[in-house]
Structure formats: C-alpha cells, structure tokens
JSON list of C-alpha atoms in Angstrom, two decimals:
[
{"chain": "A", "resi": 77, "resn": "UNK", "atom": "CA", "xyz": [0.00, 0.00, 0.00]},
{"chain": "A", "resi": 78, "resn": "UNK", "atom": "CA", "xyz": [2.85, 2.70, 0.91]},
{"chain": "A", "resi": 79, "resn": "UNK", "atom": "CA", "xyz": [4.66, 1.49, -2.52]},
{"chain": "A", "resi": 80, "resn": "UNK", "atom": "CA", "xyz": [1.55, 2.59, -4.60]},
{"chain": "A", "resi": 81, "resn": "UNK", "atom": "CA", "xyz": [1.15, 5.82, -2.36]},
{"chain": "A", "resi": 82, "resn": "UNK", "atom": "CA", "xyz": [5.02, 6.28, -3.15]},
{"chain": "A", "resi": 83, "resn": "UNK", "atom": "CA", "xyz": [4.87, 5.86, -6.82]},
{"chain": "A", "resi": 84, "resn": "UNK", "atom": "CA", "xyz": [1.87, 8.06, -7.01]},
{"chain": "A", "resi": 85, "resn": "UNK", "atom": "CA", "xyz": [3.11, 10.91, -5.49]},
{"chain": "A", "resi": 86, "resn": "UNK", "atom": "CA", "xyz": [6.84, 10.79, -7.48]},
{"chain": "A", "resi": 87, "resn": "UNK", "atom": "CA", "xyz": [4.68, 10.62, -10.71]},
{"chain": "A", "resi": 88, "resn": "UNK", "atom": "CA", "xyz": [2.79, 13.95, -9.30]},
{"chain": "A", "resi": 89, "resn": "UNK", "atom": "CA", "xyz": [6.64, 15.48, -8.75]},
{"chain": "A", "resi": 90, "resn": "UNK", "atom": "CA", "xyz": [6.29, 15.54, -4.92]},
{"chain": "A", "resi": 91, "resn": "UNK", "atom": "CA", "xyz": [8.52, 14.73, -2.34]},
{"chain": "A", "resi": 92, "resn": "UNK", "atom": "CA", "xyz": [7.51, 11.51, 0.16]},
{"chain": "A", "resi": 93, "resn": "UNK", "atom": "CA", "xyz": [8.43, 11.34, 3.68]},
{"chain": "A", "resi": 94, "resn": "UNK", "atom": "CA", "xyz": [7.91, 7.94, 5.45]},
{"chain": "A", "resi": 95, "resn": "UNK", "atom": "CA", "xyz": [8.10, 8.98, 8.85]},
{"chain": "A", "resi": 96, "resn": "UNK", "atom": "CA", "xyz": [7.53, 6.08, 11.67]},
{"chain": "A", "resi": 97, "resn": "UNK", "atom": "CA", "xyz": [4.09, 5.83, 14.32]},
{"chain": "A", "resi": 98, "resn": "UNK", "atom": "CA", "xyz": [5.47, 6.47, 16.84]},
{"chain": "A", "resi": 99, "resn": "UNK", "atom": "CA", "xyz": [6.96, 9.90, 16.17]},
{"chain": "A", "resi": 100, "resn": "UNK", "atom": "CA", "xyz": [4.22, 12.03, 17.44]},
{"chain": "A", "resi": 101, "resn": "UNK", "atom": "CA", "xyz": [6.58, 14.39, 19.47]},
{"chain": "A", "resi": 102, "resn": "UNK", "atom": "CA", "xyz": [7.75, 15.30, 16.50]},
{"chain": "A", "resi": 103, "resn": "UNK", "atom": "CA", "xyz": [6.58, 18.94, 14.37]},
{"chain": "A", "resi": 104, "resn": "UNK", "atom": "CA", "xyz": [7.13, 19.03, 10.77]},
{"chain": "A", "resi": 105, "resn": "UNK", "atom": "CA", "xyz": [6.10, 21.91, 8.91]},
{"chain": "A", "resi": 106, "resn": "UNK", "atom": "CA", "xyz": [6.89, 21.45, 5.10]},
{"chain": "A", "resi": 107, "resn": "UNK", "atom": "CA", "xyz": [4.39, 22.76, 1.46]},
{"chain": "A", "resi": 108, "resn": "UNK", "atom": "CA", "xyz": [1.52, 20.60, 1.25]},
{"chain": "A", "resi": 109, "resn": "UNK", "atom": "CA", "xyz": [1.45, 20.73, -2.21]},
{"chain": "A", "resi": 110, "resn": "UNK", "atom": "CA", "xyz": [5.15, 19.55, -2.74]},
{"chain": "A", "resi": 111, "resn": "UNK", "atom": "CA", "xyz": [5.41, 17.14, -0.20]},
{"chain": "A", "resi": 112, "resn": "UNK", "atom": "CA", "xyz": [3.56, 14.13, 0.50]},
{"chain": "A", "resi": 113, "resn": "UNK", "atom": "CA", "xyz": [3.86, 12.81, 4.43]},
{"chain": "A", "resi": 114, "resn": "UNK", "atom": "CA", "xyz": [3.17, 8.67, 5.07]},
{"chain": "A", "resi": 115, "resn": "UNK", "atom": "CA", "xyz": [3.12, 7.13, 8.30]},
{"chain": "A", "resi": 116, "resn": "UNK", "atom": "CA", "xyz": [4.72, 3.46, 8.29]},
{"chain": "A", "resi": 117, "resn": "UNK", "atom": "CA", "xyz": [1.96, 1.58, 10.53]},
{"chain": "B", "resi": 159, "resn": "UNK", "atom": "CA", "xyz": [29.53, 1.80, 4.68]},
{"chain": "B", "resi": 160, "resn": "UNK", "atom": "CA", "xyz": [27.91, 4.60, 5.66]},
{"chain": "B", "resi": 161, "resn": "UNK", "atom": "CA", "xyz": [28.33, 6.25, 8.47]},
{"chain": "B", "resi": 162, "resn": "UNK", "atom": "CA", "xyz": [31.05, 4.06, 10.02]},
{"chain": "B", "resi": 163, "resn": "UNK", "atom": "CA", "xyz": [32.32, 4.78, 13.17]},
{"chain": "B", "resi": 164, "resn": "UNK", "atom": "CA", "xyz": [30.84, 5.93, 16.56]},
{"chain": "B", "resi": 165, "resn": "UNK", "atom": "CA", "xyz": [28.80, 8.94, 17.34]},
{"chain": "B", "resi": 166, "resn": "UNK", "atom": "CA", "xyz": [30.53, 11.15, 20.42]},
{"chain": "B", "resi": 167, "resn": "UNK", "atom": "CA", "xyz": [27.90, 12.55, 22.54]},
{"chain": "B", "resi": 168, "resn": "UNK", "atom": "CA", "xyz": [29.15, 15.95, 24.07]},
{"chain": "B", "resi": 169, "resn": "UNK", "atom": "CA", "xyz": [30.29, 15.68, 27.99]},
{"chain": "B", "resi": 170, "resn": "UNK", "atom": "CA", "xyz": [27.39, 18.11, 29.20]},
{"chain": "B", "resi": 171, "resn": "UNK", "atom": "CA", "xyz": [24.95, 15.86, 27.65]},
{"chain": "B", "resi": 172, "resn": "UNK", "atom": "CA", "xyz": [26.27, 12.79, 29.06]},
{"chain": "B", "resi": 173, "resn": "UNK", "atom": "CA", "xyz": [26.03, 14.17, 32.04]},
{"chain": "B", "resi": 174, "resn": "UNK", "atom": "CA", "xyz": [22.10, 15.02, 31.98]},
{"chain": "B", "resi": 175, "resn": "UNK", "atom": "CA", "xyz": [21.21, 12.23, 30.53]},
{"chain": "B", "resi": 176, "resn": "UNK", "atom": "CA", "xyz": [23.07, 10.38, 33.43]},
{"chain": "B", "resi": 177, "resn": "UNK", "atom": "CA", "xyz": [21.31, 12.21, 36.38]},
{"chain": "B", "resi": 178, "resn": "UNK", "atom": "CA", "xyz": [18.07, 11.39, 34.35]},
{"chain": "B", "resi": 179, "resn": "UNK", "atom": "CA", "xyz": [18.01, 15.16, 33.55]},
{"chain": "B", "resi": 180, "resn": "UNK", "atom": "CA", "xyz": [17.39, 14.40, 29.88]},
{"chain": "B", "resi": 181, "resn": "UNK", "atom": "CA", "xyz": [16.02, 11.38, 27.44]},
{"chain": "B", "resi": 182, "resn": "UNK", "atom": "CA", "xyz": [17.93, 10.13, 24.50]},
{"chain": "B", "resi": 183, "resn": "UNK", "atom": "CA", "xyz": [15.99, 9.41, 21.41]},
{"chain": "B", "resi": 184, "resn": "UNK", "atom": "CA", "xyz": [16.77, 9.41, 17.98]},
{"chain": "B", "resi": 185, "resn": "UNK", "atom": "CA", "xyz": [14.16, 10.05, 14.65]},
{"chain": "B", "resi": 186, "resn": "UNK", "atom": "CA", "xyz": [14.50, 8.39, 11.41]},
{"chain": "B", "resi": 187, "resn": "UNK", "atom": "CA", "xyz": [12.83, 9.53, 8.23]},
{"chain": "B", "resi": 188, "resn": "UNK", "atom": "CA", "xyz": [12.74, 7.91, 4.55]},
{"chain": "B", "resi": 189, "resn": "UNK", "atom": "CA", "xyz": [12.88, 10.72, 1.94]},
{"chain": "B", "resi": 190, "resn": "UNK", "atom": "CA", "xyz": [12.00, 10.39, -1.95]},
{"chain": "B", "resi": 191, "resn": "UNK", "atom": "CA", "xyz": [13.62, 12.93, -3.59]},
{"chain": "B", "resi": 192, "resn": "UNK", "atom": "CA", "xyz": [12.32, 13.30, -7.47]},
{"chain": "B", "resi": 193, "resn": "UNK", "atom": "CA", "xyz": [14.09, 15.72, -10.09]},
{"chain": "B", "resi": 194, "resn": "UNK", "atom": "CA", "xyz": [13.53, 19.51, -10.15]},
{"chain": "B", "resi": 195, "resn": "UNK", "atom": "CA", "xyz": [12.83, 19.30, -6.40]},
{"chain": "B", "resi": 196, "resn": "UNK", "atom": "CA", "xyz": [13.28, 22.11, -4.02]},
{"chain": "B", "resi": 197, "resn": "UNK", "atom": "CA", "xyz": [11.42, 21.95, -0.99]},
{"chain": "B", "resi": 198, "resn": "UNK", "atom": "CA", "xyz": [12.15, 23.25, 2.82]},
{"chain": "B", "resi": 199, "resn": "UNK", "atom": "CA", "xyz": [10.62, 21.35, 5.56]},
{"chain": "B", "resi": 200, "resn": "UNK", "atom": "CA", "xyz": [11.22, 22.99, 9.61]},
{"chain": "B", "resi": 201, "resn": "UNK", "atom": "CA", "xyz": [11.79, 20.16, 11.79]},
{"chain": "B", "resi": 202, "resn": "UNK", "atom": "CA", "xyz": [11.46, 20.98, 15.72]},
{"chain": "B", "resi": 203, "resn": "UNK", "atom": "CA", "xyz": [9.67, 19.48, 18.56]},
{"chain": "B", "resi": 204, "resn": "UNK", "atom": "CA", "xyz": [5.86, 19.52, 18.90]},
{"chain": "B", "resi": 205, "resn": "UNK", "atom": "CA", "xyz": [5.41, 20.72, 22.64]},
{"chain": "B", "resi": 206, "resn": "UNK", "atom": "CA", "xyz": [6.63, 24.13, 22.92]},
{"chain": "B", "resi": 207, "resn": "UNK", "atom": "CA", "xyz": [7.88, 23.60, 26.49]},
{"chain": "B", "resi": 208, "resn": "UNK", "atom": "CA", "xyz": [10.35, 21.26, 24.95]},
{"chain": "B", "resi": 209, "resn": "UNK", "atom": "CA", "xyz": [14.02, 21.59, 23.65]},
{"chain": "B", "resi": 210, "resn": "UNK", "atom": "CA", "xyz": [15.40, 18.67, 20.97]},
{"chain": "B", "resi": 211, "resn": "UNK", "atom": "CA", "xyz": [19.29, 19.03, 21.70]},
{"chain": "B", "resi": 212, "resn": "UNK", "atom": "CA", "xyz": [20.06, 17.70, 18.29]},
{"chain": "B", "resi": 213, "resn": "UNK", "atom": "CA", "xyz": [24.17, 16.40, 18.28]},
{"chain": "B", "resi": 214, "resn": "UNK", "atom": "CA", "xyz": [24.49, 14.40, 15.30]},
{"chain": "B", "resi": 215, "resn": "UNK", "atom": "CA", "xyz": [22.63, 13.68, 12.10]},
{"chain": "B", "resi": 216, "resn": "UNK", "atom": "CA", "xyz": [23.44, 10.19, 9.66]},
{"chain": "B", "resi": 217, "resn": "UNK", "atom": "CA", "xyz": [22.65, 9.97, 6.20]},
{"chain": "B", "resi": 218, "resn": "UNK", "atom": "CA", "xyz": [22.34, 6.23, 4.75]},
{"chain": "B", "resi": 219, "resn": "UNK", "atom": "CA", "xyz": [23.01, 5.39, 1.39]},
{"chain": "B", "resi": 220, "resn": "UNK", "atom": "CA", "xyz": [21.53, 7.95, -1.56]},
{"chain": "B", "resi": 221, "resn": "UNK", "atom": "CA", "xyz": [20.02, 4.89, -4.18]},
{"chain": "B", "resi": 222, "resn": "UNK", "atom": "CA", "xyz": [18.36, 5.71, -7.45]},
{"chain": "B", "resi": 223, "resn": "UNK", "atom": "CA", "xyz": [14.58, 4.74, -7.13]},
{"chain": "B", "resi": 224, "resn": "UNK", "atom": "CA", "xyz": [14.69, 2.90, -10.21]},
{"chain": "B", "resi": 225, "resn": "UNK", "atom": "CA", "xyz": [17.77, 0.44, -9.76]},
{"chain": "B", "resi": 226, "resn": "UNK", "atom": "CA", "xyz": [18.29, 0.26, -6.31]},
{"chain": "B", "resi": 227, "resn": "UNK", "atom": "CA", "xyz": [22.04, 1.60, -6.54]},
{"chain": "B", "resi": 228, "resn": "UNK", "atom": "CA", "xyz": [23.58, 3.95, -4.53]},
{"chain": "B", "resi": 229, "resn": "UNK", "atom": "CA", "xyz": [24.56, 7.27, -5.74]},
{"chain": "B", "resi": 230, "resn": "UNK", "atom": "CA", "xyz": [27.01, 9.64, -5.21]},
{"chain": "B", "resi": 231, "resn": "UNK", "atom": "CA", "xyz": [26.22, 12.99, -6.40]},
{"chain": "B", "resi": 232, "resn": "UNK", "atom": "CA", "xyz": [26.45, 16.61, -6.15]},
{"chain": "B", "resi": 233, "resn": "UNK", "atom": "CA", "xyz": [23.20, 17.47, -7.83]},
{"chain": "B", "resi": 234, "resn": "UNK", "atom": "CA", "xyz": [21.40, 15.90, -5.07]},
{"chain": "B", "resi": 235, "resn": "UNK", "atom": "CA", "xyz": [21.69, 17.36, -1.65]},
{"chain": "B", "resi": 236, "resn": "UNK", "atom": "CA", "xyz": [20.10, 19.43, 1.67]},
{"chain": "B", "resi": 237, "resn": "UNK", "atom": "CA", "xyz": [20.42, 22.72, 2.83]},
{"chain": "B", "resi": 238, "resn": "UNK", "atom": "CA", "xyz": [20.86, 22.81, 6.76]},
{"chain": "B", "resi": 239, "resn": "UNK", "atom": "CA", "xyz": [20.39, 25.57, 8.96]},
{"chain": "B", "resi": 240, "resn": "UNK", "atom": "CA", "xyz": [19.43, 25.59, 12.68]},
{"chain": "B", "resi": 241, "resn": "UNK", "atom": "CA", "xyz": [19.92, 27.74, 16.10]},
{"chain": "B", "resi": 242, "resn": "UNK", "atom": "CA", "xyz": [23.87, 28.13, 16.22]},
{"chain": "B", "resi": 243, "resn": "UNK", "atom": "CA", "xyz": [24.27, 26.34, 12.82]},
{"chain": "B", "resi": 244, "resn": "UNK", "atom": "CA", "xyz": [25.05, 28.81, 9.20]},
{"chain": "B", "resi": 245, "resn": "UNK", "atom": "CA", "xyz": [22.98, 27.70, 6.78]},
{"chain": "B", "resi": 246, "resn": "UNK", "atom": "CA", "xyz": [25.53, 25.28, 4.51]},
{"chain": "B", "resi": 247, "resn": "UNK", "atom": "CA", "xyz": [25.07, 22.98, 1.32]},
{"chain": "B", "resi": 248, "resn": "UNK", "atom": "CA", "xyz": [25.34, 19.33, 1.79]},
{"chain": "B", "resi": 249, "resn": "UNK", "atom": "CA", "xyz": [25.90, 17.65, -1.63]},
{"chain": "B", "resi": 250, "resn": "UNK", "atom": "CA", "xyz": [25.12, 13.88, -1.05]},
{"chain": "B", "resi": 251, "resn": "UNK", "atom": "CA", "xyz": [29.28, 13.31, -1.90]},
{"chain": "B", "resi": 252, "resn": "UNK", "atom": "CA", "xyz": [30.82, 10.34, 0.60]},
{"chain": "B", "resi": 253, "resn": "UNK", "atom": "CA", "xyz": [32.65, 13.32, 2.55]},
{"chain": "B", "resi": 254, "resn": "UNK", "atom": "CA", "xyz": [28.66, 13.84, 3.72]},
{"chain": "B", "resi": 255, "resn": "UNK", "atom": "CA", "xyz": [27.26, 10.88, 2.93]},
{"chain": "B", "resi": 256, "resn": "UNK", "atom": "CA", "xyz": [29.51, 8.09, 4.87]},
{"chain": "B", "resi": 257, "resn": "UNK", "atom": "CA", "xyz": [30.41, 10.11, 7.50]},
{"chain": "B", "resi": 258, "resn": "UNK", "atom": "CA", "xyz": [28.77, 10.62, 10.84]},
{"chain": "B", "resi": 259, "resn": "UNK", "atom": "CA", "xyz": [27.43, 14.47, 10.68]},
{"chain": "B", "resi": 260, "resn": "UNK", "atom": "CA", "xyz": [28.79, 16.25, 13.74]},
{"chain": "B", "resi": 261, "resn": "UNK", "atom": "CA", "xyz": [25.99, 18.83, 14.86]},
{"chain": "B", "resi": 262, "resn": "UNK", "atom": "CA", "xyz": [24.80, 20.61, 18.22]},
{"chain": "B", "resi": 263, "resn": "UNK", "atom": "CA", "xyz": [21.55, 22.82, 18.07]},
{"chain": "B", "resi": 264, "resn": "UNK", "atom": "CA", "xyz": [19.00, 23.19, 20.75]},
{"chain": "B", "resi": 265, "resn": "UNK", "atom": "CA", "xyz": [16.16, 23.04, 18.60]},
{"chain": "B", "resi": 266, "resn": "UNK", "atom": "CA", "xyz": [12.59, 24.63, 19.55]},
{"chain": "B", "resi": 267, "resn": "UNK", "atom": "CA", "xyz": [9.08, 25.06, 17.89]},
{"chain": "B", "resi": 268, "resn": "UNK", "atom": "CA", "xyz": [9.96, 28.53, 17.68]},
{"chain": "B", "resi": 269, "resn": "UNK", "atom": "CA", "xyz": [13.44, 27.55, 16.06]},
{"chain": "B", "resi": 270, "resn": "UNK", "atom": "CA", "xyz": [13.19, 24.64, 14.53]},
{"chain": "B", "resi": 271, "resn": "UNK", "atom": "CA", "xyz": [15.85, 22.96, 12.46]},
{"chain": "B", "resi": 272, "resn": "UNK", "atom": "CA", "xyz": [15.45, 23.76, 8.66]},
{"chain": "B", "resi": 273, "resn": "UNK", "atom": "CA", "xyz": [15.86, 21.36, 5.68]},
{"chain": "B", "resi": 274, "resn": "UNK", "atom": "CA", "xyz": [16.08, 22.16, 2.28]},
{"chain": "B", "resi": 275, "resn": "UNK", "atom": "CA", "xyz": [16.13, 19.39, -0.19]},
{"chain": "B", "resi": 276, "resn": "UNK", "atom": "CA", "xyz": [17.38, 20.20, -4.00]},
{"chain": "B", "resi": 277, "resn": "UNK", "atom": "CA", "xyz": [17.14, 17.60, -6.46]},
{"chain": "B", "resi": 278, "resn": "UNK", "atom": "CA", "xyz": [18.89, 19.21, -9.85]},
{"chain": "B", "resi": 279, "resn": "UNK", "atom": "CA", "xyz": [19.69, 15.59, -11.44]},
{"chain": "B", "resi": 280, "resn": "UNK", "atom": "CA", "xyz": [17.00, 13.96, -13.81]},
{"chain": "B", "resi": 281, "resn": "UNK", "atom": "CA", "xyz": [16.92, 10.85, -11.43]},
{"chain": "B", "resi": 282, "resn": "UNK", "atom": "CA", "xyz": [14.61, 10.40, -8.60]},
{"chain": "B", "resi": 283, "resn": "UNK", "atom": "CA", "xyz": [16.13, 8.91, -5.56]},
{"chain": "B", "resi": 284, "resn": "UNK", "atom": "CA", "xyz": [15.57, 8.35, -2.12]},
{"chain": "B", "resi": 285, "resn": "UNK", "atom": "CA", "xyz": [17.57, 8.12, 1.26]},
{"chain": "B", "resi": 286, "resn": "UNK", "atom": "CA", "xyz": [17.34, 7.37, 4.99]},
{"chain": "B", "resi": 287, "resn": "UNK", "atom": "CA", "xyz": [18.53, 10.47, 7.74]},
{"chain": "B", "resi": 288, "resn": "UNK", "atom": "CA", "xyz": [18.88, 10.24, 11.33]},
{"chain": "B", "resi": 289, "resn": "UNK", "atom": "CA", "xyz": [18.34, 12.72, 13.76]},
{"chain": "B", "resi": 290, "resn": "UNK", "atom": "CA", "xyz": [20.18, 12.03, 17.24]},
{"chain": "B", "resi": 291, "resn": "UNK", "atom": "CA", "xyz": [19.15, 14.34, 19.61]},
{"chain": "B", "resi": 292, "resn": "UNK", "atom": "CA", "xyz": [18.35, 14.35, 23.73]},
{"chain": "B", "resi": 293, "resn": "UNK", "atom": "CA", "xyz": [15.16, 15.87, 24.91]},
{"chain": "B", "resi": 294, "resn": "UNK", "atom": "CA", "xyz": [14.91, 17.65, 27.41]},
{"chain": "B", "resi": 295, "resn": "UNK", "atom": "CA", "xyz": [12.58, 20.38, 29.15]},
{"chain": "B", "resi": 296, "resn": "UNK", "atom": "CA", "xyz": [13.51, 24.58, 28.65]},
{"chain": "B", "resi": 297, "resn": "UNK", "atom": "CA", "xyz": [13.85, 24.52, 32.51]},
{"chain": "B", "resi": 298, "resn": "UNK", "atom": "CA", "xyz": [16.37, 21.17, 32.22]},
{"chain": "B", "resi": 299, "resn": "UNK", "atom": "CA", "xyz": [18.20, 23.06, 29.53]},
{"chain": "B", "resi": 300, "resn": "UNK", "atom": "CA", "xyz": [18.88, 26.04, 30.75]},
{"chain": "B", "resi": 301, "resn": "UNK", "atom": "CA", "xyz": [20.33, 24.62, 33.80]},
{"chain": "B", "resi": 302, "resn": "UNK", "atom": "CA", "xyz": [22.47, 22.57, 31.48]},
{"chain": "B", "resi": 303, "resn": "UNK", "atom": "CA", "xyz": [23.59, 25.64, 30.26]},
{"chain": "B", "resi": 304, "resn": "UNK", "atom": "CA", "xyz": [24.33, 27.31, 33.14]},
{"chain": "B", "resi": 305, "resn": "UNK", "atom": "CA", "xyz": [26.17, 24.20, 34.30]},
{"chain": "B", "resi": 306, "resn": "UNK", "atom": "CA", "xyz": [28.01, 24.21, 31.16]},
{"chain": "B", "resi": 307, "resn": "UNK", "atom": "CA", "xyz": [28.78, 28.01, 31.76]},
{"chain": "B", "resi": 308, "resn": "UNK", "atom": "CA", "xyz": [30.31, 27.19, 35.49]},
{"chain": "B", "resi": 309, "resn": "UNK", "atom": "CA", "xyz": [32.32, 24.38, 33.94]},
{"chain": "B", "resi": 310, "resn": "UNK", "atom": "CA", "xyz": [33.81, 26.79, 31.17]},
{"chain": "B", "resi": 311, "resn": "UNK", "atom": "CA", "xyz": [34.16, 29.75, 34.24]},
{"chain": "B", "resi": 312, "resn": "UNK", "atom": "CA", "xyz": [35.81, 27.77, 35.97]},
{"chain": "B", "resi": 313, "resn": "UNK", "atom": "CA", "xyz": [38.57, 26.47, 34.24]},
{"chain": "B", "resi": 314, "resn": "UNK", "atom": "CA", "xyz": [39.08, 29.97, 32.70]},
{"chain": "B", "resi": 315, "resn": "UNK", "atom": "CA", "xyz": [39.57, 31.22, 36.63]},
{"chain": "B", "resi": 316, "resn": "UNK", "atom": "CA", "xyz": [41.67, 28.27, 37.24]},
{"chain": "B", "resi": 317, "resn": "UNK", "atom": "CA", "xyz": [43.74, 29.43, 34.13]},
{"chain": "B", "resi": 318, "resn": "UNK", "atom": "CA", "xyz": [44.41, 32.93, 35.10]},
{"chain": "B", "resi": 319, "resn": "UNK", "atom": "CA", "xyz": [45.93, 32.17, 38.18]},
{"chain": "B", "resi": 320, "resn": "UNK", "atom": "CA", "xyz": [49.63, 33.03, 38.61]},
{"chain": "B", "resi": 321, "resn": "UNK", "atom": "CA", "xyz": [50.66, 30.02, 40.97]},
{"chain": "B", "resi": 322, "resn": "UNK", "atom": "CA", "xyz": [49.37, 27.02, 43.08]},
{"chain": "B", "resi": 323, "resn": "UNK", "atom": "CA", "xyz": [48.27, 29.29, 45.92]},
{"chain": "B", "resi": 324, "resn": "UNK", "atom": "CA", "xyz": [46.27, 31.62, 44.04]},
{"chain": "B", "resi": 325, "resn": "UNK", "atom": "CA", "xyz": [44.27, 28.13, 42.56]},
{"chain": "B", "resi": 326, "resn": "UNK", "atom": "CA", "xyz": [43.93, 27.21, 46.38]},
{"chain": "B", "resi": 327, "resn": "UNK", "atom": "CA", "xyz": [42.38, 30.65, 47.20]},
{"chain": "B", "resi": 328, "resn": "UNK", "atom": "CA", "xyz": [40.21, 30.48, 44.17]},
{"chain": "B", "resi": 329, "resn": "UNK", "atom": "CA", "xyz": [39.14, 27.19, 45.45]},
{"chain": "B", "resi": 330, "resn": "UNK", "atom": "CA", "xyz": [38.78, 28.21, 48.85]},
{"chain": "B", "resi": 331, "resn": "UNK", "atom": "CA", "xyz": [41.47, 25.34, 50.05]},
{"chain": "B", "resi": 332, "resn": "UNK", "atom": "CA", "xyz": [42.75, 27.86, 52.41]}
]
C-alpha cells in the first residue's frame, strides 16, 4: 500500500516522507502541495 | 559503509542524561527525492515547552529509485540551517554521505531545524537520515547551560591564576 502511495506521489513530482508511528513528538512543517507525508503503521 | 564509526555525545549531555536530567531518542525519516525538487521542511519538537538538543545527524546510502544503486552525487543534496548552525550545502558526496554528521543545536518550535532538499539531477532517488538528539525540558536546559557556563568559568579562573596558591584561594582550600 505505501509502494503505490510512493509511486503516485513521485509521478505527481512531490517529495515523500515515510516517517515512523510512533513519532508524534515530533513537528514538521513542510508545502503541502510539494510534499507528501506517510506514516509506516 | 555509511556512516562508520561511533557517534561522540558531548560531555554536558552525558552528564544530563546520566542524572536522568534528559532522554535520549533518535528520529529516522525515509525521503523520496524526485528531479527539479526544491522543498524546505522545519523540523522541531511539537510541545513548545520542549528543547530537541540535536548532536548528530546520519545519512544512509543515496540509491536511485529505479535500480536500487547507490549514488554519489552533487546534484542531489540538503540545505541545513538551525539555532547556532550557518545555513551550509550538503551535496550527497561520501565526505557527507559516509560520515557521521557532527551537529549541536537546541532546537525549539519557535526555532526549529530547517531542511532544504534540492534535487537538480533527472533521477529520482531516495535516502534514509537520522536525527540524534536528547530531549529535554527549557527549565532542564537552561540549567544545562548554566552548568556548562560554570564548567567553562571555571577552568578559565583556574587558568588565570599566577601560581598554586592563588588556585587554592580560588578554590577556597585555604
């Protein structure tokens, strides 16, 4: 499921950031339009 | 390899962490980079009332999306800018890339650490960083800092004195 939300979003030109569950604690401000964010379950 | 080698965690640090003063922890991120990319993302910790003592950042391999291989490349890199840190290029070269990425910023939500990512290759390609940081409260830091300030006042003291007795009157051994 993350590979085909991956490929999607490269075709589209936009960054992807797999960031973990558990990092909650964690701000990340970034252009929603360039930059798509996916949390590894 | 990547990376090789041991990460040194500053003295002060050490110290907090050992009188439970501070918690270690470390993020890791996966980042697809595609071509004509240039994108800033601000990194920092969600509770305001907290302060990410960030002292070392590691970079895994840069691979081309497409064939798995790792790159080496100066079309590819990040930006990095941060409290006490100039904003500087990384290219993803193995002087950046397999080495363990000294750094020491007290990041905030107010002042977070900055990231740009450039892409100017035609490839797409994606990496894993590491952010190793301690975490601490703003009380718990400033009082590291103040320690850290005693420690440094100290020593300075100690080195201004002209001979042993003046070191026992500075501290009072007399």
């Amino acid at each position: 499921m993350s590979e085909e939300k991956i490929s999607e979003a490269l075709k589209k030109g936009k960054m992807v950031i797999i960031v973990g569950a558990s990092d909650s604690r964690i701000n990340i401000e970034y252009p929603r339009d360039k930059v798509e964010v996916i949390v590894r379950s | 390899m990547p990376g090789t080698g041991s990460i040194n965690i500053p003295f002060p640090l050490e110290l907090f962490w050992l009188i439970g003063e501070a918690e270690f922890t470390r993020y890791t991120s996966l980042f697809y980079l595609p071509p004509n990319l240039d994108v800033t993302i601000r990194w920092s910790p969600k509770d305001e009332d907290k302060v990410f003592l960030v002292f070392a950042m590691t970079f895994g391999s840069l691979r081309d999306y497409n064939t798995g291989e790792t790159v080496y490349t100066d079309e590819i890199g990040l930006w990095c800018r941060g409290p006490g840190i100039k904003f500087h290029w990384n290219p993803l070269l193995e002087s950046v890339s397999d080495f363990i990425y000294p750094i020491l910023t007290p990041t905030t939500r107010n002042n977070p650490l900055e990231i740009r990512f450039v892409n100017r290759s035609s490839i797409t390609a994606y990496m894993d960083v590491s952010i190793w940081y301690f975490e601490l409260t703003r009380y718990r830091f400033e009082s590291m800092i103040n320690f850290v300030k005693g420690f440094t006042n100290l020593f300075k003291y100690l080195g201004m004195a002209r001979n042993i007795d003046e070191i026992r009157r500075l501290l009072g051994l007399r």
